[in-house]
Coordinates of C-alpha atoms in Angstrom, one line a residue:
X1224 CA 48.1 87.4 113.0
X1225 CA 49.6 83.9 112.9
X1226 CA 52.7 83.1 110.9
X1227 CA 50.7 80.9 108.5
X1228 CA 48.2 83.7 107.7
X1229 CA 51.1 86.2 107.3
X1230 CA 52.7 83.8 104.7
X1231 CA 49.4 83.4 102.9
X1232 CA 48.9 87.2 102.8
X1233 CA 52.5 87.6 101.6
X1234 CA 51.9 85.1 98.8
X1235 CA 48.6 86.8 97.8
X1236 CA 50.3 90.2 97.6
X1237 CA 53.1 88.8 95.5
X1238 CA 50.6 87.1 93.2
X1239 CA 48.7 90.4 92.6
X1240 CA 52.0 92.2 92.0
X1241 CA 53.1 89.6 89.4
X1242 CA 49.7 89.8 87.8
X1243 CA 50.0 93.6 87.4
X1244 CA 53.5 93.2 85.9
X1245 CA 52.3 90.6 83.5
X1246 CA 49.5 93.0 82.4
X1247 CA 52.0 95.8 82.0
X1248 CA 54.1 93.6 79.8
X1249 CA 51.2 92.5 77.6
X1250 CA 50.3 94.5 74.4
X1251 CA 47.1 95.9 76.0
X1252 CA 49.3 97.4 78.8
X1253 CA 51.4 99.4 76.3
X1254 CA 51.3 103.0 77.3
X1255 CA 50.5 102.5 81.0
X1256 CA 53.3 100.3 82.2
X1257 CA 54.6 102.9 84.7
X1258 CA 51.1 103.3 86.1
X1259 CA 50.7 99.5 86.5
X1260 CA 54.1 98.9 88.0
X1261 CA 53.8 101.5 90.7
X1262 CA 51.0 99.5 92.6
X1263 CA 53.0 96.3 91.9
X1264 CA 55.9 97.8 93.8
X1265 CA 53.6 98.8 96.6
X1266 CA 52.3 95.2 96.8
X1267 CA 55.9 93.8 96.8
X1268 CA 56.9 96.2 99.6
X1269 CA 53.9 95.2 101.7
X1270 CA 54.7 91.5 101.0
X1271 CA 58.3 91.9 102.0
X1272 CA 57.2 93.6 105.2
X1273 CA 54.8 90.7 106.1
X1274 CA 57.5 88.2 105.2
X1275 CA 60.1 89.7 107.4
X1276 CA 57.7 90.1 110.3
X1277 CA 56.6 86.5 110.0
X1278 CA 60.1 85.0 109.4
X1279 CA 62.3 87.3 111.5
X1280 CA 60.0 88.8 114.1
X1281 CA 63.0 90.0 116.3
X1282 CA 65.0 91.6 113.4
X1283 CA 65.9 95.3 113.8
X1284 CA 66.7 97.8 111.1
X1285 CA 66.6 101.5 111.5
X1286 CA 66.9 104.4 109.1
X1287 CA 65.4 107.7 108.0
X1288 CA 63.2 108.4 105.0
X1289 CA 61.6 111.7 104.2
X1290 CA 62.1 113.0 107.7
X1291 CA 60.6 109.9 109.4
X1292 CA 62.5 107.3 111.5
X1293 CA 61.6 103.8 110.5
X1294 CA 62.7 100.6 112.2
X1295 CA 62.4 96.8 111.8
X1296 CA 60.9 95.3 108.7
X1297 CA 59.1 98.6 107.9
X1298 CA 62.5 100.2 107.3
X1299 CA 63.5 97.6 104.8
X1300 CA 60.1 97.8 103.0
X1301 CA 60.3 101.6 102.9
X1302 CA 63.8 101.4 101.4
X1303 CA 62.7 98.9 98.7
X1304 CA 59.6 101.1 97.9
X1305 CA 61.5 104.4 97.7
X1306 CA 64.3 102.9 95.6
X1307 CA 61.8 101.3 93.3
X1308 CA 59.8 104.5 92.8
X1309 CA 62.9 106.4 91.9
X1310 CA 63.7 103.8 89.3
X1311 CA 60.2 103.6 87.9
X1312 CA 59.9 107.4 87.6
X1313 CA 62.5 107.2 84.9
X1314 CA 60.2 105.0 82.8
X1315 CA 57.4 107.5 82.7
X1316 CA 58.6 109.2 79.5
X1317 CA 58.8 105.8 77.8
X1318 CA 55.1 105.3 78.7
X1319 CA 54.2 108.6 77.0
X1320 CA 56.1 107.6 73.9
X1321 CA 54.4 104.2 73.9
X1322 CA 51.0 105.8 74.2
X1323 CA 51.7 108.2 71.3
X1324 CA 52.9 105.3 69.2
X1325 CA 49.8 103.3 70.0
X1326 CA 47.6 106.2 68.9
X1327 CA 49.6 106.6 65.7
X1328 CA 49.4 102.9 64.9
X1329 CA 45.6 103.0 65.4
X1330 CA 45.3 106.0 63.1
X1331 CA 47.5 104.4 60.6
X1332 CA 45.3 101.3 60.6
X1333 CA 42.2 103.5 60.1
X1334 CA 43.8 105.3 57.2
X1335 CA 44.9 102.0 55.6
X1336 CA 41.3 100.7 55.9
X1337 CA 40.0 103.9 54.3
X1338 CA 42.5 103.6 51.5
X1339 CA 41.7 100.0 50.9
X1340 CA 38.0 100.8 50.7
X1341 CA 38.7 103.3 48.0
X1342 CA 40.7 101.0 45.8
X1343 CA 39.5 98.5 43.2
X1344 CA 40.9 95.0 42.7
X1345 CA 43.7 96.3 40.4
X1346 CA 44.8 98.9 43.0
X1347 CA 43.3 102.0 41.4
X1348 CA 40.7 104.3 42.9
X1349 CA 37.2 103.5 42.0
X1350 CA 33.9 105.4 42.6
X1351 CA 31.1 104.0 44.7
X1352 CA 28.5 101.8 43.1
X1353 CA 25.8 104.5 43.7
X1354 CA 26.1 108.2 43.8
X1355 CA 24.5 110.3 46.6
X1356 CA 24.0 113.9 47.3
X1357 CA 23.8 115.6 50.8
X1358 CA 23.3 119.3 51.8
X1359 CA 23.7 121.2 55.0
X1360 CA 22.6 124.8 55.6
X1361 CA 24.7 127.4 57.4
X1362 CA 23.6 128.2 60.9
X1363 CA 21.6 131.4 60.8
X1364 CA 21.7 131.5 57.0
X1365 CA 19.0 129.8 55.0
X1366 CA 20.3 131.1 51.7
X1367 CA 23.5 129.2 51.5
X1368 CA 24.4 125.5 51.8
X1369 CA 27.5 123.3 51.7
X1370 CA 27.0 119.8 50.5
X1371 CA 28.6 116.6 49.3
X1372 CA 28.2 114.6 46.0
X1373 CA 29.8 111.2 45.9
X1374 CA 30.8 109.3 42.8
X1375 CA 32.1 110.0 39.3
X1376 CA 31.8 113.6 38.2
X1377 CA 30.5 112.3 34.8
X1378 CA 27.3 111.3 36.6
X1379 CA 26.7 114.7 38.2
X1380 CA 23.6 116.4 36.7
X1381 CA 22.0 119.8 37.2
X1382 CA 25.0 121.7 38.8
X1383 CA 25.7 125.0 37.2
X1384 CA 29.5 125.2 37.7
X1385 CA 31.9 122.4 37.5
X1386 CA 35.3 123.2 39.0
X1387 CA 38.4 121.8 37.2
X1388 CA 41.5 121.5 39.4
X1389 CA 44.1 122.5 36.9
X1390 CA 47.9 123.1 36.9
X1391 CA 49.4 126.5 36.8
X1392 CA 50.0 126.1 33.1
X1393 CA 46.3 125.5 32.5
X1394 CA 47.1 122.4 30.4
X1395 CA 44.2 120.0 30.5
X1396 CA 44.8 116.3 30.9
X1397 CA 44.7 113.9 28.0
X1398 CA 41.2 112.4 27.7
X1399 CA 42.6 108.9 28.4
X1400 CA 43.9 109.9 31.9
X1401 CA 41.8 109.2 35.0
X1402 CA 41.5 112.8 36.1
X1403 CA 38.8 115.4 36.6
X1404 CA 40.4 117.5 33.9
X1405 CA 40.2 114.6 31.4
X1406 CA 36.6 113.9 32.3
X1407 CA 35.6 117.5 31.7
X1408 CA 37.6 117.7 28.5
X1409 CA 36.2 114.6 27.0
X1410 CA 32.5 115.1 27.9
X1411 CA 32.7 118.8 26.9
X1412 CA 33.8 117.9 23.4
X1413 CA 31.9 116.6 20.4
X1414 CA 32.4 113.0 19.3
X1415 CA 32.2 111.0 16.2
X1416 CA 30.3 107.8 15.8
X1417 CA 33.3 105.8 17.0
X1418 CA 33.5 107.9 20.2
X1419 CA 36.6 109.7 19.2
X1420 CA 36.7 113.4 20.0
X1421 CA 36.0 115.6 16.9
X1422 CA 36.0 119.0 18.6
X1423 CA 38.1 119.7 21.7
X1424 CA 35.9 122.6 22.7
X1425 CA 36.8 123.3 26.4
X1426 CA 40.6 122.8 26.0
X1427 CA 40.6 125.0 22.9
X1428 CA 38.7 127.8 24.7
X1429 CA 41.0 127.5 27.7
X1430 CA 44.1 127.8 25.5
X1431 CA 42.6 130.9 23.8
X1432 CA 42.1 132.4 27.3
X1433 CA 45.7 131.8 28.1
X1434 CA 47.0 133.4 24.9
X1435 CA 50.7 133.8 25.0
X1436 CA 50.9 133.5 28.8
X1437 CA 52.9 130.4 29.8
X1438 CA 51.4 130.0 33.2
X1439 CA 49.2 131.6 35.9
X1440 CA 49.6 132.2 39.6
X1441 CA 48.6 129.5 42.0
X1442 CA 44.9 129.9 42.9
X1443 CA 44.1 131.9 39.8
X1444 CA 40.7 131.1 38.1
X1445 CA 39.9 131.1 34.4
X1446 CA 36.3 130.4 33.3
X1447 CA 35.2 128.8 30.0
X1448 CA 32.0 127.6 28.5
X1449 CA 30.9 124.0 29.2
X1450 CA 30.9 122.8 25.6
X1451 CA 28.6 119.7 25.2
X1452 CA 28.2 119.5 29.0
X1453 CA 25.5 122.1 28.9
X1454 CA 23.3 119.8 26.8
X1455 CA 24.2 116.5 28.4
X1456 CA 24.6 117.5 32.1
X1457 CA 23.0 121.0 32.5
X1458 CA 26.4 122.6 33.2
X1459 CA 26.6 126.4 32.5
X1460 CA 30.3 127.2 33.2
X1461 CA 33.6 125.4 33.8
X1462 CA 35.9 127.2 36.4
X1463 CA 39.5 126.2 35.9
X1464 CA 41.4 126.9 39.2
X1465 CA 45.2 126.6 39.4
X1466 CA 45.3 124.1 42.2
X1467 CA 48.6 122.2 41.5
X1468 CA 52.1 123.3 40.6
X1469 CA 54.4 121.3 38.4
X1470 CA 58.2 120.9 38.8
X1471 CA 60.5 119.3 36.2
X1472 CA 61.1 115.6 36.9
X1473 CA 59.1 115.9 40.1
X1474 CA 55.5 115.9 38.9
X1475 CA 52.7 118.0 40.4
X1476 CA 52.1 119.0 44.0
X1477 CA 49.1 120.7 45.6
X1478 CA 49.3 124.5 46.1
X1479 CA 49.7 125.7 49.6
X1480 CA 46.8 128.3 49.7
X1481 CA 43.8 126.1 49.1
X1482 CA 41.6 128.6 51.0
X1483 CA 42.7 131.3 48.4
X1484 CA 41.7 128.9 45.6
X1485 CA 38.2 128.7 47.1
X1486 CA 37.9 132.5 47.6
X1487 CA 39.0 133.2 44.1
X1488 CA 36.7 130.6 42.6
X1489 CA 33.6 131.7 44.4
X1490 CA 34.4 135.4 43.9
X1491 CA 34.7 134.8 40.1
X1492 CA 31.3 132.9 40.1
X1493 CA 29.7 135.8 41.9
X1494 CA 31.2 138.3 39.5
X1495 CA 29.6 136.4 36.6
X1496 CA 26.3 136.4 38.6
X1497 CA 26.6 140.1 39.0
X1498 CA 27.0 140.4 35.2
X1499 CA 23.7 138.7 34.6
X1500 CA 24.4 135.0 34.7
X1501 CA 22.5 132.6 37.0
X1502 CA 25.1 130.3 38.6
X1503 CA 23.6 129.0 41.7
X1504 CA 25.4 125.7 42.3
X1505 CA 29.0 124.6 42.2
X1506 CA 30.6 121.2 42.4
X1507 CA 34.1 121.4 43.9
X1508 CA 36.5 118.4 43.7
X1509 CA 39.1 117.9 46.4
X1510 CA 41.7 120.1 44.8
X1511 CA 45.1 118.6 44.1
X1512 CA 44.3 115.1 45.6
X1513 CA 44.1 113.2 42.3
X1514 CA 47.7 112.2 42.2
X1515 CA 47.7 110.8 45.7
X1516 CA 50.4 113.3 46.9
X1517 CA 48.2 115.1 49.4
X1518 CA 45.9 114.5 52.3
X1519 CA 42.2 114.2 51.4
X1520 CA 41.1 114.7 55.0
X1521 CA 43.1 118.0 55.4
X1522 CA 42.1 119.2 51.9
X1523 CA 38.3 118.6 52.5
X1524 CA 38.6 120.4 55.9
X1525 CA 40.2 123.4 54.3
X1526 CA 37.8 123.6 51.4
X1527 CA 34.7 123.2 53.6
X1528 CA 35.9 125.8 56.1
X1529 CA 36.9 128.3 53.4
X1530 CA 33.5 127.9 51.7
X1531 CA 31.7 128.5 55.0
X1532 CA 33.9 131.5 55.6
X1533 CA 33.1 132.9 52.2
X1534 CA 29.4 132.7 52.7
X1535 CA 29.7 134.2 56.2
X1536 CA 31.6 137.2 54.7
X1537 CA 29.4 137.4 51.7
X1538 CA 25.8 137.0 53.0
X1539 CA 24.4 138.3 49.8
X1540 CA 26.3 135.9 47.5
X1541 CA 24.0 134.6 44.8
X1542 CA 25.6 131.1 44.9
X1543 CA 23.2 128.9 46.8
X1544 CA 25.1 125.7 47.3
X1545 CA 28.7 124.4 47.0
X1546 CA 29.2 120.6 46.8
X1547 CA 32.4 118.8 47.7
X1548 CA 33.0 116.0 45.2
X1549 CA 34.1 112.7 46.8
X1550 CA 35.2 110.3 44.1
X1551 CA 35.6 107.2 46.3
X1552 CA 33.7 105.8 49.3
X1553 CA 36.7 106.7 51.5
X1554 CA 36.6 110.3 50.4
X1555 CA 32.9 110.4 50.9
X1556 CA 33.2 109.1 54.5
X1557 CA 35.9 111.8 55.2
X1558 CA 33.7 114.6 53.7
X1559 CA 30.6 113.5 55.6
X1560 CA 32.5 113.4 58.8
X1561 CA 34.0 116.9 58.2
X1562 CA 30.7 118.5 57.2
X1563 CA 28.9 116.9 60.1
X1564 CA 31.4 118.3 62.6
X1565 CA 31.9 121.7 61.0
X1566 CA 30.6 124.2 63.6
X1567 CA 29.2 126.6 61.0
X1568 CA 26.8 124.0 59.6
X1569 CA 23.5 122.3 60.5
X1570 CA 23.1 118.6 60.0
X1571 CA 23.6 116.9 56.6
X1572 CA 20.4 115.8 54.8
X1573 CA 20.3 113.5 51.8
X1574 CA 18.8 114.9 48.6
X1575 CA 17.2 113.2 45.6
X1576 CA 19.5 113.1 42.6
X1577 CA 18.3 114.8 39.4
X1578 CA 17.3 112.3 36.6
X1579 CA 19.2 112.1 33.3
X1580 CA 17.4 113.6 30.4
X1581 CA 15.8 111.0 28.1
X1582 CA 17.4 112.5 25.0

Protein backbone atom coordinates (compact mmCIF):
# COMPACT_ATOMS: atom_id res chain seq x y z
CA UNK A 1 0.00 0.00 0.00
CA UNK A 2 1.41 3.39 -1.00
CA UNK A 3 2.00 6.12 1.54
CA UNK A 4 -0.79 8.25 0.05
CA UNK A 5 -3.35 5.43 0.36
CA UNK A 6 -2.23 4.78 3.92
CA UNK A 7 -2.74 8.44 4.82
CA UNK A 8 -6.19 8.45 3.15
CA UNK A 9 -7.15 5.29 5.05
CA UNK A 10 -5.86 6.86 8.27
CA UNK A 11 -7.95 9.97 7.71
CA UNK A 12 -11.03 7.87 6.96
CA UNK A 13 -10.65 5.82 10.13
CA UNK A 14 -10.20 8.97 12.20
CA UNK A 15 -13.29 10.55 10.59
CA UNK A 16 -15.41 7.50 11.45
CA UNK A 17 -14.05 7.53 15.00
CA UNK A 18 -14.88 11.22 15.40
CA UNK A 19 -18.37 10.55 13.99
CA UNK A 20 -18.99 7.83 16.57
CA UNK A 21 -17.83 10.10 19.36
CA UNK A 22 -20.07 12.94 18.18
CA UNK A 23 -22.99 10.50 18.14
CA UNK A 24 -22.09 9.37 21.66
CA UNK A 25 -22.09 12.99 22.83
CA UNK A 26 -25.47 13.76 21.21
CA UNK A 27 -28.74 13.39 23.18
CA UNK A 28 -29.75 10.31 21.17
CA UNK A 29 -26.51 8.64 22.24
CA UNK A 30 -27.35 8.93 25.92
CA UNK A 31 -27.17 5.57 27.57
CA UNK A 32 -24.82 3.96 25.00
CA UNK A 33 -21.75 6.19 25.05
CA UNK A 34 -19.54 3.40 26.29
CA UNK A 35 -20.75 1.10 23.52
CA UNK A 36 -20.12 3.79 20.89
CA UNK A 37 -16.71 4.88 22.15
CA UNK A 38 -15.27 1.36 22.17
CA UNK A 39 -15.37 1.02 18.36
CA UNK A 40 -14.15 4.63 18.12
CA UNK A 41 -11.04 3.68 20.10
CA UNK A 42 -10.51 0.70 17.83
CA UNK A 43 -10.66 2.97 14.78
CA UNK A 44 -8.20 5.41 16.37
CA UNK A 45 -5.83 2.54 17.16
CA UNK A 46 -5.93 1.26 13.58
CA UNK A 47 -5.47 4.81 12.31
CA UNK A 48 -2.43 5.34 14.53
CA UNK A 49 -0.95 2.06 13.29
CA UNK A 50 -1.35 3.06 9.64
CA UNK A 51 0.00 6.54 10.33
CA UNK A 52 3.10 5.22 12.06
CA UNK A 53 3.73 2.66 9.31
CA UNK A 54 3.35 5.31 6.62
CA UNK A 55 5.35 8.05 8.37
CA UNK A 56 7.99 6.03 10.22
CA UNK A 57 8.29 2.72 8.39
CA UNK A 58 11.60 1.87 10.09
CA UNK A 59 10.47 2.63 13.65
CA UNK A 60 10.87 -0.10 16.24
CA UNK A 61 8.92 -0.52 19.48
CA UNK A 62 8.58 -3.77 21.39
CA UNK A 63 6.54 -4.83 24.36
CA UNK A 64 4.27 -7.49 25.81
CA UNK A 65 0.50 -7.41 26.06
CA UNK A 66 -1.66 -10.29 27.31
CA UNK A 67 1.16 -12.79 26.76
CA UNK A 68 1.97 -11.67 23.18
CA UNK A 69 5.10 -9.89 21.99
CA UNK A 70 4.30 -6.89 19.83
CA UNK A 71 6.74 -4.78 17.87
CA UNK A 72 6.83 -1.66 15.73
CA UNK A 73 3.73 0.45 15.22
CA UNK A 74 1.51 -2.44 16.28
CA UNK A 75 3.01 -2.25 19.74
CA UNK A 76 2.16 1.43 20.05
CA UNK A 77 -1.36 0.86 18.70
CA UNK A 78 -1.93 -2.02 21.13
CA UNK A 79 -0.75 0.10 24.03
CA UNK A 80 -3.15 2.89 23.06
CA UNK A 81 -6.03 0.44 22.62
CA UNK A 82 -5.51 -1.41 25.92
CA UNK A 83 -5.08 1.82 27.86
CA UNK A 84 -8.21 3.30 26.30
CA UNK A 85 -10.28 0.19 27.00
CA UNK A 86 -9.27 0.26 30.66
CA UNK A 87 -10.33 3.90 30.88
CA UNK A 88 -13.59 3.38 29.01
CA UNK A 89 -14.53 0.39 31.16
CA UNK A 90 -14.89 2.80 34.06
CA UNK A 91 -17.59 4.69 32.16
CA UNK A 92 -19.88 1.68 31.77
CA UNK A 93 -21.78 2.30 35.06
CA UNK A 94 -22.44 5.86 33.91
CA UNK A 95 -24.10 4.49 30.77
CA UNK A 96 -26.36 2.29 32.87
CA UNK A 97 -27.34 5.28 34.99
CA UNK A 98 -27.96 7.37 31.87
CA UNK A 99 -30.17 4.65 30.36
CA UNK A 100 -32.22 4.41 33.55
CA UNK A 101 -32.57 8.20 33.62
CA UNK A 102 -33.70 8.24 29.99
CA UNK A 103 -36.37 5.63 30.69
CA UNK A 104 -37.52 7.52 33.79
CA UNK A 105 -37.75 10.80 31.85
CA UNK A 106 -39.79 9.10 29.12
CA UNK A 107 -42.17 7.63 31.67
CA UNK A 108 -42.43 11.00 33.40
CA UNK A 109 -43.39 12.58 30.10
CA UNK A 110 -46.05 9.92 29.53
CA UNK A 111 -47.52 10.48 32.98
CA UNK A 112 -47.50 14.25 32.54
CA UNK A 113 -49.37 13.83 29.26
CA UNK A 114 -51.91 11.55 30.88
CA UNK A 115 -52.35 14.01 33.73
CA UNK A 116 -52.79 16.90 31.33
CA UNK A 117 -55.43 15.01 29.36
CA UNK A 118 -57.43 14.51 32.55
CA UNK A 119 -57.44 18.16 33.61
CA UNK A 120 -59.74 20.90 32.50
CA UNK A 121 -58.71 24.46 31.66
CA UNK A 122 -58.88 25.53 35.31
CA UNK A 123 -56.63 22.65 36.40
CA UNK A 124 -59.28 20.41 37.94
CA UNK A 125 -60.08 16.86 36.88
CA UNK A 126 -62.95 16.65 34.41
CA UNK A 127 -64.85 13.62 33.07
CA UNK A 128 -64.83 12.71 29.38
CA UNK A 129 -67.40 14.25 27.08
CA UNK A 130 -69.04 10.84 26.52
CA UNK A 131 -69.33 7.88 28.86
CA UNK A 132 -68.51 4.37 27.70
CA UNK A 133 -68.91 0.89 29.13
CA UNK A 134 -66.67 -2.13 28.48
CA UNK A 135 -66.78 -5.71 29.76
CA UNK A 136 -64.40 -8.68 29.68
CA UNK A 137 -65.20 -12.20 30.81
CA UNK A 138 -62.85 -14.31 32.90
CA UNK A 139 -61.07 -17.06 31.03
CA UNK A 140 -62.87 -20.34 31.56
CA UNK A 141 -65.69 -18.59 33.42
CA UNK A 142 -68.69 -17.25 31.52
CA UNK A 143 -70.57 -16.30 34.67
CA UNK A 144 -68.34 -13.45 35.77
CA UNK A 145 -66.99 -10.33 34.11
CA UNK A 146 -64.80 -7.36 34.96
CA UNK A 147 -65.45 -4.15 33.11
CA UNK A 148 -64.92 -0.43 32.88
CA UNK A 149 -67.29 2.54 32.99
CA UNK A 150 -65.83 5.91 32.08
CA UNK A 151 -67.25 9.26 33.10
CA UNK A 152 -69.14 10.80 35.99
CA UNK A 153 -70.75 8.38 38.45
CA UNK A 154 -73.89 10.54 38.32
CA UNK A 155 -74.43 9.32 34.74
CA UNK A 156 -74.18 5.60 35.56
CA UNK A 157 -77.51 3.80 35.21
CA UNK A 158 -78.65 0.25 35.85
CA UNK A 159 -75.84 -0.89 38.19
CA UNK A 160 -77.13 -2.54 41.37
CA UNK A 161 -74.38 -1.52 43.81
CA UNK A 162 -72.51 1.75 43.92
CA UNK A 163 -69.32 1.68 45.99
CA UNK A 164 -68.52 4.74 48.08
CA UNK A 165 -64.80 5.06 48.95
CA UNK A 166 -65.18 6.48 52.45
CA UNK A 167 -62.84 7.37 55.28
CA UNK A 168 -62.45 5.20 58.39
CA UNK A 169 -64.80 7.52 60.30
CA UNK A 170 -67.51 6.97 57.68
CA UNK A 171 -68.12 10.69 57.39
CA UNK A 172 -69.55 11.48 53.97
CA UNK A 173 -68.29 14.53 52.04
CA UNK A 174 -70.27 17.74 51.91
CA UNK A 175 -72.47 17.85 48.82
CA UNK A 176 -70.48 20.79 47.43
CA UNK A 177 -67.23 18.79 47.28
CA UNK A 178 -66.07 17.15 44.00
CA UNK A 179 -65.98 13.58 45.36
CA UNK A 180 -67.73 10.25 44.83
CA UNK A 181 -69.04 10.48 48.40
CA UNK A 182 -70.64 13.89 47.73
CA UNK A 183 -72.17 12.66 44.47
CA UNK A 184 -73.80 9.71 46.20
CA UNK A 185 -74.93 11.82 49.14
CA UNK A 186 -76.51 14.52 46.98
CA UNK A 187 -78.25 12.30 44.44
CA UNK A 188 -79.44 9.94 47.16
CA UNK A 189 -81.25 12.70 49.02
CA UNK A 190 -84.56 14.42 48.34
CA UNK A 191 -84.51 18.01 47.13
CA UNK A 192 -86.67 21.07 47.20
CA UNK A 193 -87.74 23.08 44.16
CA UNK A 194 -84.59 25.20 44.47
CA UNK A 195 -82.34 22.09 44.36
CA UNK A 196 -81.38 22.24 48.02
CA UNK A 197 -81.36 18.93 49.88
CA UNK A 198 -84.40 18.42 52.09
CA UNK A 199 -83.66 14.89 53.32
CA UNK A 200 -80.06 13.61 53.66
CA UNK A 201 -81.16 9.99 53.45
CA UNK A 202 -77.92 8.07 52.81
CA UNK A 203 -75.71 10.03 55.21
CA UNK A 204 -78.34 9.75 57.93
CA UNK A 205 -78.63 5.98 57.49
CA UNK A 206 -74.83 5.60 57.49
CA UNK A 207 -74.59 7.61 60.73
CA UNK A 208 -77.24 5.35 62.27
CA UNK A 209 -75.21 2.30 61.23
CA UNK A 210 -72.15 3.75 62.95
CA UNK A 211 -74.03 4.47 66.18
CA UNK A 212 -71.61 5.49 68.91
CA UNK A 213 -68.64 4.02 67.08
CA UNK A 214 -66.14 6.75 66.19
CA UNK A 215 -64.36 4.84 63.44
CA UNK A 216 -64.07 1.50 61.68
CA UNK A 217 -61.09 -0.57 60.61
CA UNK A 218 -59.47 0.06 57.22
CA UNK A 219 -61.24 -2.00 54.59
CA UNK A 220 -64.47 -2.47 56.58
CA UNK A 221 -67.72 -2.25 54.61
CA UNK A 222 -71.07 -0.81 55.71
CA UNK A 223 -74.08 -1.12 53.40
CA UNK A 224 -76.98 1.32 53.25
CA UNK A 225 -79.98 1.85 51.05
CA UNK A 226 -79.66 3.97 47.90
CA UNK A 227 -82.19 6.66 48.82
CA UNK A 228 -83.48 8.45 45.73
CA UNK A 229 -80.83 6.73 43.59
CA UNK A 230 -83.06 3.68 43.34
CA UNK A 231 -85.72 5.65 41.48
CA UNK A 232 -83.41 7.86 39.43
CA UNK A 233 -80.54 5.47 38.60
CA UNK A 234 -81.75 1.94 39.38
CA UNK A 235 -79.34 1.53 42.31
CA UNK A 236 -80.28 -1.07 44.92
CA UNK A 237 -77.50 -0.66 47.52
CA UNK A 238 -74.65 1.67 48.50
CA UNK A 239 -71.55 -0.12 49.84
CA UNK A 240 -69.39 2.25 51.90
CA UNK A 241 -65.84 0.90 52.15
CA UNK A 242 -63.21 2.44 54.44
CA UNK A 243 -60.61 3.10 51.75
CA UNK A 244 -58.84 6.18 53.18
CA UNK A 245 -57.44 7.01 56.60
CA UNK A 246 -57.26 10.52 58.01
CA UNK A 247 -54.51 12.04 60.12
CA UNK A 248 -54.74 15.37 61.98
CA UNK A 249 -53.28 18.26 59.89
CA UNK A 250 -52.19 15.76 57.21
CA UNK A 251 -55.42 14.98 55.39
CA UNK A 252 -56.36 11.56 54.06
CA UNK A 253 -54.24 8.80 52.58
CA UNK A 254 -55.12 5.61 50.77
CA UNK A 255 -55.24 2.46 52.91
CA UNK A 256 -52.51 -0.09 52.25
CA UNK A 257 -54.61 -3.23 51.78
CA UNK A 258 -56.72 -2.37 48.72
CA UNK A 259 -57.09 -6.06 47.92
CA UNK A 260 -58.68 -6.56 51.34
CA UNK A 261 -61.13 -3.73 50.57
CA UNK A 262 -62.22 -5.56 47.41
CA UNK A 263 -62.58 -8.93 49.13
CA UNK A 264 -64.61 -7.44 51.99
CA UNK A 265 -66.79 -5.50 49.59
CA UNK A 266 -67.64 -8.40 47.28
CA UNK A 267 -68.10 -10.78 50.22
CA UNK A 268 -70.65 -8.41 51.76
CA UNK A 269 -72.52 -8.11 48.46
CA UNK A 270 -72.59 -11.90 48.15
CA UNK A 271 -73.80 -12.16 51.75
CA UNK A 272 -76.75 -9.94 50.85
CA UNK A 273 -77.34 -12.06 47.75
CA UNK A 274 -77.46 -15.12 49.97
CA UNK A 275 -80.05 -13.35 52.11
CA UNK A 276 -82.37 -13.02 49.13
CA UNK A 277 -81.31 -9.82 47.40
CA UNK A 278 -80.45 -9.68 43.70
CA UNK A 279 -77.26 -7.65 43.44
CA UNK A 280 -75.65 -8.67 40.19
CA UNK A 281 -73.54 -5.65 39.21
CA UNK A 282 -71.11 -3.38 41.10
CA UNK A 283 -69.43 -0.12 40.10
CA UNK A 284 -66.10 0.32 41.88
CA UNK A 285 -64.28 3.69 41.81
CA UNK A 286 -60.47 3.78 42.02
CA UNK A 287 -60.40 3.69 45.81
CA UNK A 288 -58.53 6.51 47.50
CA UNK A 289 -57.36 8.30 44.34
CA UNK A 290 -59.73 11.26 44.57
CA UNK A 291 -57.33 13.47 46.50
CA UNK A 292 -54.47 12.97 44.06
CA UNK A 293 -52.27 11.39 46.74
CA UNK A 294 -52.06 7.95 45.16
CA UNK A 295 -51.20 6.20 41.93
CA UNK A 296 -54.23 5.50 39.71
CA UNK A 297 -52.25 2.96 37.67
CA UNK A 298 -51.21 0.93 40.70
CA UNK A 299 -54.66 1.25 42.27
CA UNK A 300 -56.49 0.04 39.16
CA UNK A 301 -54.07 -2.87 38.85
CA UNK A 302 -54.71 -3.97 42.45
CA UNK A 303 -58.49 -3.61 42.18
CA UNK A 304 -58.71 -5.55 38.91
CA UNK A 305 -56.42 -8.34 40.12
CA UNK A 306 -58.25 -8.64 43.45
CA UNK A 307 -61.62 -8.81 41.68
CA UNK A 308 -60.40 -11.52 39.31
CA UNK A 309 -58.96 -13.43 42.26
CA UNK A 310 -62.24 -13.19 44.15
CA UNK A 311 -64.22 -14.65 41.23
CA UNK A 312 -61.65 -17.41 40.74
CA UNK A 313 -61.92 -18.37 44.43
CA UNK A 314 -65.72 -17.94 44.47
CA UNK A 315 -66.87 -19.51 41.20
CA UNK A 316 -70.48 -19.60 42.48
CA UNK A 317 -70.60 -15.89 43.35
CA UNK A 318 -73.93 -14.38 42.32
CA UNK A 319 -72.26 -11.14 41.31
CA UNK A 320 -72.04 -11.08 37.54
CA UNK A 321 -69.93 -8.04 36.75
CA UNK A 322 -67.73 -5.54 38.58
CA UNK A 323 -66.99 -2.27 36.76
CA UNK A 324 -64.01 -0.08 37.52
CA UNK A 325 -65.09 3.57 37.38
CA UNK A 326 -62.70 5.85 35.51
CA UNK A 327 -63.63 9.49 36.06
CA UNK A 328 -61.23 11.04 33.52
CA UNK A 329 -59.95 10.10 30.07
CA UNK A 330 -56.53 9.47 31.60
CA UNK A 331 -57.95 7.04 34.16
CA UNK A 332 -60.01 5.34 31.44
CA UNK A 333 -56.89 4.78 29.34
CA UNK A 334 -55.06 3.33 32.35
CA UNK A 335 -57.96 0.99 33.18
CA UNK A 336 -58.39 -0.16 29.58
CA UNK A 337 -54.71 -0.99 29.37
CA UNK A 338 -54.74 -2.93 32.65
CA UNK A 339 -57.88 -4.90 31.83
CA UNK A 340 -56.57 -5.70 28.34
CA UNK A 341 -53.29 -7.04 29.72
CA UNK A 342 -54.71 -8.86 32.76
CA UNK A 343 -53.94 -12.57 32.13
CA UNK A 344 -57.18 -13.76 33.76
CA UNK A 345 -59.41 -11.88 31.30
CA UNK A 346 -60.51 -12.24 27.71
CA UNK A 347 -60.60 -9.16 25.48
CA UNK A 348 -62.62 -6.06 26.36
CA UNK A 349 -65.84 -5.49 24.44
CA UNK A 350 -67.81 -2.26 24.35
CA UNK A 351 -71.40 -2.41 25.61
CA UNK A 352 -74.38 -0.18 24.94
CA UNK A 353 -75.23 2.13 27.83
CA UNK A 354 -78.70 1.88 29.41
CA UNK A 355 -81.04 4.76 28.58
CA UNK A 356 -82.25 7.24 31.18
CA UNK A 357 -85.86 6.75 32.25
CA UNK A 358 -88.24 9.29 30.72
CA UNK A 359 -89.72 10.21 34.10
